[in-house]
XYZ file of C-alpha atoms in Angstrom:
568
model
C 93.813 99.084 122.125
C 95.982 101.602 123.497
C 94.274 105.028 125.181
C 94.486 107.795 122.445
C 96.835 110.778 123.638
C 95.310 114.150 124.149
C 94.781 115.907 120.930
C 97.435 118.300 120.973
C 100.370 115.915 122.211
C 99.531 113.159 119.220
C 99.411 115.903 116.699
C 102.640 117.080 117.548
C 104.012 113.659 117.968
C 103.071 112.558 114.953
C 104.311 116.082 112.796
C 107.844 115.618 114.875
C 107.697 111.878 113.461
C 107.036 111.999 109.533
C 105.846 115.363 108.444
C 110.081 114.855 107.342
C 109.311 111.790 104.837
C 105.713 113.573 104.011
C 107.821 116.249 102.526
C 110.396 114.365 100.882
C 107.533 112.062 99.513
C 106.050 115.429 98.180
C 109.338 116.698 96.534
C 110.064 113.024 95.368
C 106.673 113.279 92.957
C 108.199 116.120 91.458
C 111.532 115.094 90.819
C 111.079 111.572 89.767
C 113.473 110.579 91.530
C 114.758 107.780 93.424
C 113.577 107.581 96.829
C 112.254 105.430 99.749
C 112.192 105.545 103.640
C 111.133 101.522 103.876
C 114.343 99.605 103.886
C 114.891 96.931 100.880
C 117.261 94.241 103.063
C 115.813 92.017 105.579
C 119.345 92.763 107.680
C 118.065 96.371 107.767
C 115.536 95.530 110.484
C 118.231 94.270 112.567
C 119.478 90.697 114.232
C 118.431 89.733 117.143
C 116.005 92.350 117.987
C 111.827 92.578 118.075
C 111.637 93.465 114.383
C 114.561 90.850 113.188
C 113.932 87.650 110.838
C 113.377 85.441 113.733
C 111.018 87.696 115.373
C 108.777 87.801 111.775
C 108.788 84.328 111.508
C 107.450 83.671 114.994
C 104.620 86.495 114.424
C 103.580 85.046 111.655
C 103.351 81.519 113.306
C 101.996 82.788 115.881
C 99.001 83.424 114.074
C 98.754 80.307 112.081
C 95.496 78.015 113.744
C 94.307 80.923 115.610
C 91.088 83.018 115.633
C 92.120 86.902 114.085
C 90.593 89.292 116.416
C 89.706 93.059 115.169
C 86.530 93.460 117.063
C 84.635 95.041 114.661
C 80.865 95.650 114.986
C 78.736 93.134 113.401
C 80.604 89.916 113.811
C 77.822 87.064 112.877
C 80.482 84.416 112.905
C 83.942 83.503 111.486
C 85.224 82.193 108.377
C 88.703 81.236 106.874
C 90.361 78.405 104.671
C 93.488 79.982 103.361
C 95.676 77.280 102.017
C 99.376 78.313 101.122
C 100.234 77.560 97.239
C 103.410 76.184 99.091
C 101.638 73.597 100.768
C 99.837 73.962 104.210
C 97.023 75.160 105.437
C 97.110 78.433 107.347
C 94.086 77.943 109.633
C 93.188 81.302 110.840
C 89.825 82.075 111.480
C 88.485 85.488 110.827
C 85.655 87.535 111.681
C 82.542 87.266 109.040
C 80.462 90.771 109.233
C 77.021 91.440 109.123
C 77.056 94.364 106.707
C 74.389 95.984 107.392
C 75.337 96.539 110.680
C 79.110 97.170 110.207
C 78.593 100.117 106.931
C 76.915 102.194 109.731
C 79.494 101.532 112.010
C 81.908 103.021 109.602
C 80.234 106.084 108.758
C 80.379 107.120 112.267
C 83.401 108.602 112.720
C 83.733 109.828 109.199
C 82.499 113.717 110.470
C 85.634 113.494 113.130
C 87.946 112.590 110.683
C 87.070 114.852 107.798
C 87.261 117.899 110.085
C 90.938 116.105 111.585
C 92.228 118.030 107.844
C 94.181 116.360 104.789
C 97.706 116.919 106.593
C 96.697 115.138 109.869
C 95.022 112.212 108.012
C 98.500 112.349 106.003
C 100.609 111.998 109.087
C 97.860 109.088 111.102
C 98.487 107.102 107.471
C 102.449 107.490 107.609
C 101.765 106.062 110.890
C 100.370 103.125 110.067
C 102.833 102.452 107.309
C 105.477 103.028 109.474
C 103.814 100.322 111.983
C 103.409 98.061 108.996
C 107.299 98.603 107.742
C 108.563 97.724 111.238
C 106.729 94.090 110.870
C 107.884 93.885 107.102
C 109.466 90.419 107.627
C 106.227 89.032 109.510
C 104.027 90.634 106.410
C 106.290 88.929 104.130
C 105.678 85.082 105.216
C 102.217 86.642 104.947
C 102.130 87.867 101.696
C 104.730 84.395 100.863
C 101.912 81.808 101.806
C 98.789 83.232 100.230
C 100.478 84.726 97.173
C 103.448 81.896 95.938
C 105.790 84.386 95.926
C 109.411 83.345 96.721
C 110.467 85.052 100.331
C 112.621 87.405 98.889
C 110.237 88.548 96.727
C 107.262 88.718 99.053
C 109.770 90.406 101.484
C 110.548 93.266 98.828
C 107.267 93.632 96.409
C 104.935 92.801 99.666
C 106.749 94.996 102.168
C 109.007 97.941 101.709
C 107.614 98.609 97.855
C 103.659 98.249 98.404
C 104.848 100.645 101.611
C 106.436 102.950 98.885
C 103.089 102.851 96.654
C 100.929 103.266 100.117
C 102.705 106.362 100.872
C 103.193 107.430 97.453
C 99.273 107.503 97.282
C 99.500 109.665 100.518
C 101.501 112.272 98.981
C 99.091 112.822 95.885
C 95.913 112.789 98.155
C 97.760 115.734 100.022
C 99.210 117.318 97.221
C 95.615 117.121 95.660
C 93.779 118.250 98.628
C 95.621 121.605 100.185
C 95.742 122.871 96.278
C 93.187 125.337 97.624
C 93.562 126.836 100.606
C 92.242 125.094 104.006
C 90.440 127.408 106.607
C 88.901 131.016 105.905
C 89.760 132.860 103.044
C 88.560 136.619 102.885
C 86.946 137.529 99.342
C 86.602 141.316 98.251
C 84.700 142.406 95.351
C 85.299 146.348 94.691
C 81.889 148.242 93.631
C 82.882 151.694 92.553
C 81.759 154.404 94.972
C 80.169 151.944 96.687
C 80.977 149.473 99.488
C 82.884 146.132 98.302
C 80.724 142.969 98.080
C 82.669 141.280 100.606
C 82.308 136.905 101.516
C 83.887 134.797 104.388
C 84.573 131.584 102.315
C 85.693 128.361 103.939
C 87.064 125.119 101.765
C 86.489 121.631 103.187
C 87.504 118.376 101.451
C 85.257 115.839 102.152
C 85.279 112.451 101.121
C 82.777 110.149 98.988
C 81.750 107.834 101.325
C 82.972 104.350 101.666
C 85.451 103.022 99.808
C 85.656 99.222 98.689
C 89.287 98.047 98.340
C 88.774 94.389 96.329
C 92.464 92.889 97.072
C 93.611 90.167 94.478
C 95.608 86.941 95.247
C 98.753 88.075 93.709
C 99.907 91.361 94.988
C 97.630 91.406 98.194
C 99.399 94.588 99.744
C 101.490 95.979 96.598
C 98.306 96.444 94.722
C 96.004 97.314 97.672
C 97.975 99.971 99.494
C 97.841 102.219 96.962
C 93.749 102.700 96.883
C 93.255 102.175 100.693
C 95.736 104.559 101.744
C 94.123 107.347 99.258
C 91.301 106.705 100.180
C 91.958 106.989 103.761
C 93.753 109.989 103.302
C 90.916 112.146 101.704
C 88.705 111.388 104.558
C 86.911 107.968 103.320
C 86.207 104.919 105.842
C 87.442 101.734 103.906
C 86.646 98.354 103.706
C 89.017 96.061 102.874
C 87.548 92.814 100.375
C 90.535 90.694 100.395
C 90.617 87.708 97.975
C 89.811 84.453 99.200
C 92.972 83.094 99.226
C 94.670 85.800 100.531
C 93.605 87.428 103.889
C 96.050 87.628 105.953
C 98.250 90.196 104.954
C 95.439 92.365 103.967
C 93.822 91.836 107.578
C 97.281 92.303 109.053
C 96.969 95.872 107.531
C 93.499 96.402 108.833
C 94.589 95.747 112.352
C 97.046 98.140 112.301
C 95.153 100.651 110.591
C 92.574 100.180 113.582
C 95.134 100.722 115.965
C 96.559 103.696 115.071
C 93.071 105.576 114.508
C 92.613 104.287 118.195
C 95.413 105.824 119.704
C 95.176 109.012 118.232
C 91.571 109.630 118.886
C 89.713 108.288 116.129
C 87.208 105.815 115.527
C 88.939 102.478 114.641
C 85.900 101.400 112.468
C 87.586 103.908 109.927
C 89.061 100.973 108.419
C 87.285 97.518 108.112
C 87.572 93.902 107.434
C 84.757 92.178 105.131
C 85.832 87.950 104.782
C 83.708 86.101 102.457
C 82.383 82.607 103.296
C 83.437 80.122 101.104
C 81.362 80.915 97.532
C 79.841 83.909 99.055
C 80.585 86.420 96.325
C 80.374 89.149 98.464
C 82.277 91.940 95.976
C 79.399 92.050 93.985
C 76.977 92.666 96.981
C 79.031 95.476 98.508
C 79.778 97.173 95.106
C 76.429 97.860 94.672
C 75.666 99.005 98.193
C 74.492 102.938 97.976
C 76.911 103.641 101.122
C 79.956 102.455 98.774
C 81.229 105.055 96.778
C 84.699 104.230 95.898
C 85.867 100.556 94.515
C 89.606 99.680 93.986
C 89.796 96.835 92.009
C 92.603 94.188 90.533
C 92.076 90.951 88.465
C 90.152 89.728 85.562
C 88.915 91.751 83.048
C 85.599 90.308 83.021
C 85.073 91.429 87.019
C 86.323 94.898 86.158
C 83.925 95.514 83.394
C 81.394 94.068 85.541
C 82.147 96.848 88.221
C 82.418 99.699 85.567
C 79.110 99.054 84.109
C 77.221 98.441 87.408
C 78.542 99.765 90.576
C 77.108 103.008 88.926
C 77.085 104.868 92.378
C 80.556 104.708 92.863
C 83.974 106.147 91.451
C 85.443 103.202 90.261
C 89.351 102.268 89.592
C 90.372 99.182 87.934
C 93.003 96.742 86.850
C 92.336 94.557 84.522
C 94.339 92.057 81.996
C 96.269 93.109 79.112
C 98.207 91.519 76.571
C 102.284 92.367 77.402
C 103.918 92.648 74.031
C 108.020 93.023 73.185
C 108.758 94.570 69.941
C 112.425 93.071 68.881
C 114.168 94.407 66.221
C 117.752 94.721 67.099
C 120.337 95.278 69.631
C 124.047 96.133 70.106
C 123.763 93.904 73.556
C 122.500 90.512 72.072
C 123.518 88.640 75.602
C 122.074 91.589 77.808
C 118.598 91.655 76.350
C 118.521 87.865 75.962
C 119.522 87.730 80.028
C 117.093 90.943 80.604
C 113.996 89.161 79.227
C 114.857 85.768 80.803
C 114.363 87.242 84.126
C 111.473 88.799 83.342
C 109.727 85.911 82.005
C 111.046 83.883 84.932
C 110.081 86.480 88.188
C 107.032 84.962 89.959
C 106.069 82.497 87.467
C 105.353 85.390 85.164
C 102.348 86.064 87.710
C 102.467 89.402 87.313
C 100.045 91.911 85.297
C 103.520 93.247 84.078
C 104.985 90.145 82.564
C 105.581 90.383 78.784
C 104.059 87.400 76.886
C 104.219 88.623 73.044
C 107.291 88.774 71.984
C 107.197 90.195 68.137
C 110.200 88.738 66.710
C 110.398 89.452 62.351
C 110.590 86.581 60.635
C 113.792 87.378 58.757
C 115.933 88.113 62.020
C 117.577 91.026 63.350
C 120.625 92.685 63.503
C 122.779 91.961 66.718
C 126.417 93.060 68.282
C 127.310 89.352 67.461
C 126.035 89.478 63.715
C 122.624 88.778 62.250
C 120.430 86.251 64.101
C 117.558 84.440 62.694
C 113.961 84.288 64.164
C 114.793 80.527 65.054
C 118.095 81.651 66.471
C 116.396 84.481 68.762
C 114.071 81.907 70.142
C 116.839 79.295 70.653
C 119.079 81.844 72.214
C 116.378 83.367 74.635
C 115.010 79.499 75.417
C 118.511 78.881 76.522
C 119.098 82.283 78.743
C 115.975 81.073 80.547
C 117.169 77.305 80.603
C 119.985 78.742 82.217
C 118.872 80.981 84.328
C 116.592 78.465 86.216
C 118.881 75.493 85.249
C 119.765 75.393 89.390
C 116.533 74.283 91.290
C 117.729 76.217 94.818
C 117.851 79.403 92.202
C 114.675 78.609 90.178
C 112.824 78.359 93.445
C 114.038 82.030 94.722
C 112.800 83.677 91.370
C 110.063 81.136 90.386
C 107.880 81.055 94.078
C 104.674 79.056 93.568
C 101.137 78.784 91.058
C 99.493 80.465 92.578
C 96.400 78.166 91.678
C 95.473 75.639 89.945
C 94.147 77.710 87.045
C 97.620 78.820 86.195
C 99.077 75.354 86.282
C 96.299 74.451 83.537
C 96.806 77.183 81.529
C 100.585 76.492 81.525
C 99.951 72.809 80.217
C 97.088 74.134 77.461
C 100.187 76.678 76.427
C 101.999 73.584 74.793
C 99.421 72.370 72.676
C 98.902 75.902 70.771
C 102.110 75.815 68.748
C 105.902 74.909 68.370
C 107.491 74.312 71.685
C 110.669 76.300 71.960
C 111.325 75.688 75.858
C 109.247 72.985 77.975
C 108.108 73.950 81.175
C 109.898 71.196 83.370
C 108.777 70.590 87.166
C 110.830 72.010 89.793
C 111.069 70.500 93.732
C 111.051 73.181 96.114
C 112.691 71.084 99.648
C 111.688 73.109 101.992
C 108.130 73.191 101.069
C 107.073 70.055 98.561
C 103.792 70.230 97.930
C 104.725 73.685 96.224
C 103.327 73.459 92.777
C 106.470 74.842 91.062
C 106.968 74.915 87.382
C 109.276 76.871 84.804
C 108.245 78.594 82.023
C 106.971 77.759 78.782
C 108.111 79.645 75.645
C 105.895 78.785 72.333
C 106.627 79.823 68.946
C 103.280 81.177 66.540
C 103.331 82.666 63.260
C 101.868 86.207 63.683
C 100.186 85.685 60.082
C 97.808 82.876 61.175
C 94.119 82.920 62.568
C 94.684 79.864 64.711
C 97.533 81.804 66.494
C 95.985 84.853 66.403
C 93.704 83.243 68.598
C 96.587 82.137 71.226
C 98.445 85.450 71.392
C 96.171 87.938 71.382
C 94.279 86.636 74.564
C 95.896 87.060 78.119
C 97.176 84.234 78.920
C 98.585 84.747 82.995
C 101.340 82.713 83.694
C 104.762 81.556 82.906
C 103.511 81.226 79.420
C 104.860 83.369 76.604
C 104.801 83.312 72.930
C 107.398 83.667 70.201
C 105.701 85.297 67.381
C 106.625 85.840 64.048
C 105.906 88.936 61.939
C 106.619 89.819 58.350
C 108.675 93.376 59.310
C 109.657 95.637 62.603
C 106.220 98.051 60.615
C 104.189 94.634 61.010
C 105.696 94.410 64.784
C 104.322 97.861 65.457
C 100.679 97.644 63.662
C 100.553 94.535 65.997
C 101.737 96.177 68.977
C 98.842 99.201 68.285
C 96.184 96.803 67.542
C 96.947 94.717 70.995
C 96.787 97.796 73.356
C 93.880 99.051 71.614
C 92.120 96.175 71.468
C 93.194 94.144 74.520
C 95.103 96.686 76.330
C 98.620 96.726 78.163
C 100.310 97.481 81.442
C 104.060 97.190 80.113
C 105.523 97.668 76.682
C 108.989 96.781 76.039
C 111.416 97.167 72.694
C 114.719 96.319 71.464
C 116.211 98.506 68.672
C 119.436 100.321 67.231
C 117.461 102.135 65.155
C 116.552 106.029 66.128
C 113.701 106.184 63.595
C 112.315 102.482 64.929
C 112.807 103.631 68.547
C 110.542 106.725 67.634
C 108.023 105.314 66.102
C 107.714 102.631 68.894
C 107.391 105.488 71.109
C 104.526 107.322 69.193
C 102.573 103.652 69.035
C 102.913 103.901 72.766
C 101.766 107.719 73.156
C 99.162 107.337 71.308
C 97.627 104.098 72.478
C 98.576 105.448 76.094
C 100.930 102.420 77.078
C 104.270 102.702 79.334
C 107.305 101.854 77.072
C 110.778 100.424 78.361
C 113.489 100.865 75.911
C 116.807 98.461 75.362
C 116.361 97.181 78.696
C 119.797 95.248 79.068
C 120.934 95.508 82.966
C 119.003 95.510 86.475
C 115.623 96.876 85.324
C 113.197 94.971 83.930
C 110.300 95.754 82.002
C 108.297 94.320 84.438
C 109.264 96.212 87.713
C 108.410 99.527 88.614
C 109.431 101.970 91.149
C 106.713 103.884 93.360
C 107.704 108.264 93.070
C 108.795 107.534 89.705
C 107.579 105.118 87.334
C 103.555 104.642 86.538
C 102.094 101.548 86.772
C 99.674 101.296 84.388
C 98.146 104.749 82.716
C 94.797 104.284 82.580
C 94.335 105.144 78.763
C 94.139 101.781 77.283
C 91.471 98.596 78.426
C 94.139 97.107 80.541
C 93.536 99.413 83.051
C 91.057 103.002 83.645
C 93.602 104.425 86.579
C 97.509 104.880 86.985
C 99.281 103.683 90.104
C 99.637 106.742 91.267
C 98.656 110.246 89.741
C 96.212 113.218 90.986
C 93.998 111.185 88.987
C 94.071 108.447 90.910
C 93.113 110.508 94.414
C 91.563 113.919 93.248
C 88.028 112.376 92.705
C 87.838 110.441 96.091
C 87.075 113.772 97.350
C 85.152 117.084 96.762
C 85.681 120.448 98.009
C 82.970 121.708 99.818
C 82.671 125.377 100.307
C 80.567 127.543 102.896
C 80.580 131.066 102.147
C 79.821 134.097 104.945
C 78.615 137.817 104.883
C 81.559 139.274 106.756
C-alpha cells in the first residue's frame, strides 16, 4: 500500500477534493431532489482510457483463478467457490480469518479514527467511493457474475446507484453527528450575587464497536453500501460478511476501503473481509460475538428475525421479505400502466425485494381510457405487454439477467401449479453465456376469496412469479392491501386509480401501515426503482423491514455522544 501523506497535506487534499459533493449531498437530503456525482453511462468513463469498458473487463479477468490478497491479520487459510448464475466458475481464492485474532485487529485503530472527527471520516469515505466509481465497469462484471444481473443493470444498480446510497449514508452520518457542536463549548450558569457556575464541556461521537455488514446475493453493493459506509463514517471498524455466492464485489470494496485508510494514515484493518468456508455459517457466529455491535442485514425473513431476537448486544438493521401488492382500480392510460407494470415484473427476473407480485384486480373490471375492461381482460392485456416486452430473446436477456439460484428456478415452476396460468414462463437462450439459467415470468390468476389461494398470495414468493388476484371491490382491494403489510409486510406499494377519493384512501392504508406508495405510475419510473437523496427504500414501520435506506434513523444510533465536562 501506498505511504500515507503527512497529516495536514491529506486533510487538505481530501477537503479540496469532495468536501464540494459532501455539501451538495447534504443540501440534496433536504431538497429531495435529483442528484448524483457517479455517472449513469458506461461512455462516461471514457474510451480508450484506464477506466474505459475494455479496461473493466480486463480487471475483472484479471482476477478470475487468482488468489485475492488483502493481508489482513489472521489469515488461517483460503476459501472460495463462486460460480456465476451465467455459467462459469470464477475461481478466486480468498483469505479465510481466524476471528479471534482479526476482531482485535480491528479495534486497534478505532481510538485514531474516532478522534480523526465525523467530517474527516466523511471526506476518507467519499474517497473510497470515488476510488470505487472510477472502477464502476470492473465492479459491474463483478456484481454481473455473482448476482445474474444483466450488464447494464449490474453496471447501473451495482455501480453508480449503490455509490449514490453509499454516499447518501455518508451525508446522514454527518448531518447526524455535527448536530451538536464538535470541540469545547463554554457553559455559564449565572448565580445571583454570586460567581457563575461555569463548565468546559467537550462532545465526542464515538462509535459502537464493530459493525457486521451481512451482504446478500442479489444486490451485493446496492444493499451493502449503505450500512458499511454509515457505519464507517460514525467511527465503527466493519466487517464485511458477504454471501456465499457473492464475494467479489463486496471484497473489491474492502480492498479499496483498506487502501485509502492506508494512505491517509489510518489503520487499514478499519475495514475487514470475513469468507465463509463452504457450510460454515459464520453470520450466526459473528452476530453474537460481544465485540459486534452493529449488524446490517438483507434476505430472508426467517434470518432477520433470527438476528433481532438474538444478536441482543447489537443495534440491529434488517431487510427482510414482504409481500409487493398493486391495487388496480382504474386508469385514463390503460396502455401506459399495462407497459409500466410489464417492466417491472420483467427487471431482474423480478429478483428484487421491490418487485410487485399481488396484483388486486376487482372481479367486475375497471374503468379504462379505452372503455371498461374485465378482470379476464386486465390479465390478458398485461400477459400480453409482458409477452411483448420480452417477445425478442437479445431484449429479454438485457432486462431478464439470470436465477440467481436454483431456488428461484423451483419456485418459478411450483408458481404454475397454484392456479390459472395467465402467461407461461417460457425458457430463454442467452448466446453469449448458455448455461445461464434464464426464464420469463410467470403470471397466475387466484381468486382473492379462497383459502387455497390465500395460501399462494399471501406468502413471498421471490421471483419472476406474480399473481393475478381477484377481489370482490377496490374497499376489498384495500382491506387486502392493509392486512398484507401488516401481516407480511411491504417494501413497495403501487396503485392505479382515477378516482381522488380511491387515491386517498390508498394513501391513508399506506400511512398508516407505514408502506411507500407509487401512484399511476405510467412512464420511466417504476414502482420498483428508487432513487438514493430522494426516495426511501423501505420505512422500517412494517415486518418487511425495521430500517429505511437512508434516514437519521438509519445512522444516529451507530454512534453516541460522549461528553467530558471541565471546571474552567
Amino acid at each position: 500500500m501506498a505511504t500515507a501523506l503527512p497529516t495536514t497535506d491529506r486533510l487538505d487534499r481530501l477537503a479540496e477534493k469532495h468536501r464540494s459533493t459532501l455539501d451538495q449531498a447534504l443540501a440534496t437530503i433536504r431538497t429531495r431532489a435529483y442528484w448524483s456525482p457517479y455517472p449513469e453511462h458506461p461512455k462516461a468513463y471514457g474510451e480508450g482510457g484506464s477506466l474505459d469498458a475494455a479496461a473493466g473487463l480486463a480487471a475483472h479477468k484479471a482476477v478470475l483463478n487468482t488468489r485475492f490478497e488483502l493481508d489482513q491479520p489472521g489469515t488461517d487459510g483460503w476459501t472460495g467457490g463462486e460460480v456465476s448464475p451465467y455459467g462459469p466458475e470464477l475461481g478466486i481464492e480468498y483469505p479465510h480469518a481466524d476471528i479471534d485474532v482479526l476482531l482485535p485487529a480491528m479495534r486497534a485503530g478505532t481510538a485514531a479514527w474516532r478522534d480523526a472527527g465525523a467530517e474527516t471520516r466523511a471526506l476518507v469515505c467519499l474517497e473510497i467511493l470515488s476510488r470505487i466509481s472510477a472502477r464502476t465497469h470492473e465492479f459491474a462484471h463483478a456484481v454481473m457474475h455473482t448476482s445474474g444481473q444483466a450488464f447494464m443493470m449490474a453496471f447501473q444498480a451495482g455501480g453508480p446507484h449503490a455509490q449514490d446510497r453509499g454516499l447518501e449514508a455518508v451525508a446522514y452520518a454527518y448531518e447526524e453527528q455535527t448536530r451538536t457542536p464538535a470541540g469545547r463549548a463554554d457553559w455559564s450558569k449565572p448565580q445571583g450575587k454570586r460567581d457563575p457556575l461555569e463548565l468546559s464541556k467537550e462532545f465526542t461521537p464515538v462509535g459502537r464497536g464493530i459493525a457486521l455488514v451481512i451482504g446478500c446475493n442479489t444486490f451485493p453493493t446496492w444493499n451493502g453500501y449503505p450500512g458499511l459506509f454509515a457505519s464507517l463514517a460514525t467511527g465503527n471498524p466493519v466487517l464485511v460478511k458477504p454471501h456465499p455466492r457473492a464475494v467479489l464485489p463486496l471484497a473489491l470494496t474492502v480492498s479499496v476501503a483498506r487502501e485509502v485508510l492506508a494512505e491517509n494514515g489510518f489503520d487499514p484493518n478499519l475495514v475487514a473481509l470475513a469468507v465463509e468456508r463452504p457450510g460454515e455459517g459464520i453470520a450466526k457466529t459473528l452476530a453474537v460475538r460481544p465485540e459486534v455491535r452493529i449488524i446490517d442485514y438483507t434476505g430472508s425473513t426467517e434470518f432477520g428475525d433470527w438476528l433481532e431476537a438474538n444478536a441482543r448486544q447489537a443495534q440491529v438493521y434488517t431487510e427482510k421479505a414482504g409481500v409487493n401488492t398493486v391495487v388496480v382500480d382504474s386508469t385514463d392510460n390503460y396502455k401506459g400502466m399495462l407497459a409500466n407494470l410489464a417492466f417491472s415484473l420483467s427487471l431482474y427476473s423480478g429478483q428484487m425485494c421491490t418487485t410487485p407480485q399481488n396484483l388486486l384486480i376487482p372481479r367486475d373490471g375497471i374503468t379504462t381510457d379505452q372503455g371498461p375492461k374485465s378482470y379476464d381482460e386486465v390479465v390478458a392485456d398485461l400477459a400480453a405487454s409482458v409477452g411483448g416486452l420480452l417477445g425478442d430473446d437479445a431484449r429479454a436477456n438485457g432486462l431478464l439477467g439470470a436465477l440467481v439460484n436454483p431456488d428461484v428456478k423451483a419456485r418459478l415452476e411450483a408458481a404454475a401449479g397454484l392456479g390459472e396460468v395467465a402467461l407461461a414462463s417460457r425458457e430463454v437462450v442467452n448466446p453469449d453465456f448458455p448455461d445461464a439459467v434464464v426464464r420469463t415470468p410467470v403470471i397466475v390468476k387466484l381468486d382473492g376469496s379462497k383459502p387455497d389461494a390465500q395460501a399462494a398470495y399471501f406468502s413471498e414468493c421471490f421471483g419472476p412469479v406474480s399473481f393475478a388476484v381477484s377481489v370482490d371491490s377496490t374497499a376489498d382491494a384495500l382491506e387486502l392491501l392493509r392486512r398484507t403489510v401488516r401481516e407480511k409486510g411491504a417494501m413497495t406499494v403501487g396503485a392505479y386509480t382515477t378516482s381522488a377519493e380511491t387515491e386517498r384512501a390508498v394513501e391513508e392504508v399506506c400511512l398508516e401501515e407505514s408502506a411507500q406508495l407509487s401512484l399511476n405510475l405510467t412512464g420511466g419510473v417504476y414502482v420498483n426503482q428508487t432513487a438514493a437523496f430522494s426516495d426511501f427504500h423501505g420505512s422500517g414501520g412494517n415486518p418487511a423491514a425495521n430500517a429505511a435506506l437512508c434516514d437519521g434513523a438509519f445512522v444516529s444510533n451507530r454512534f453516541r455522544v460522549v461528553e467530558v465536562r471541565r471546571q474552567a
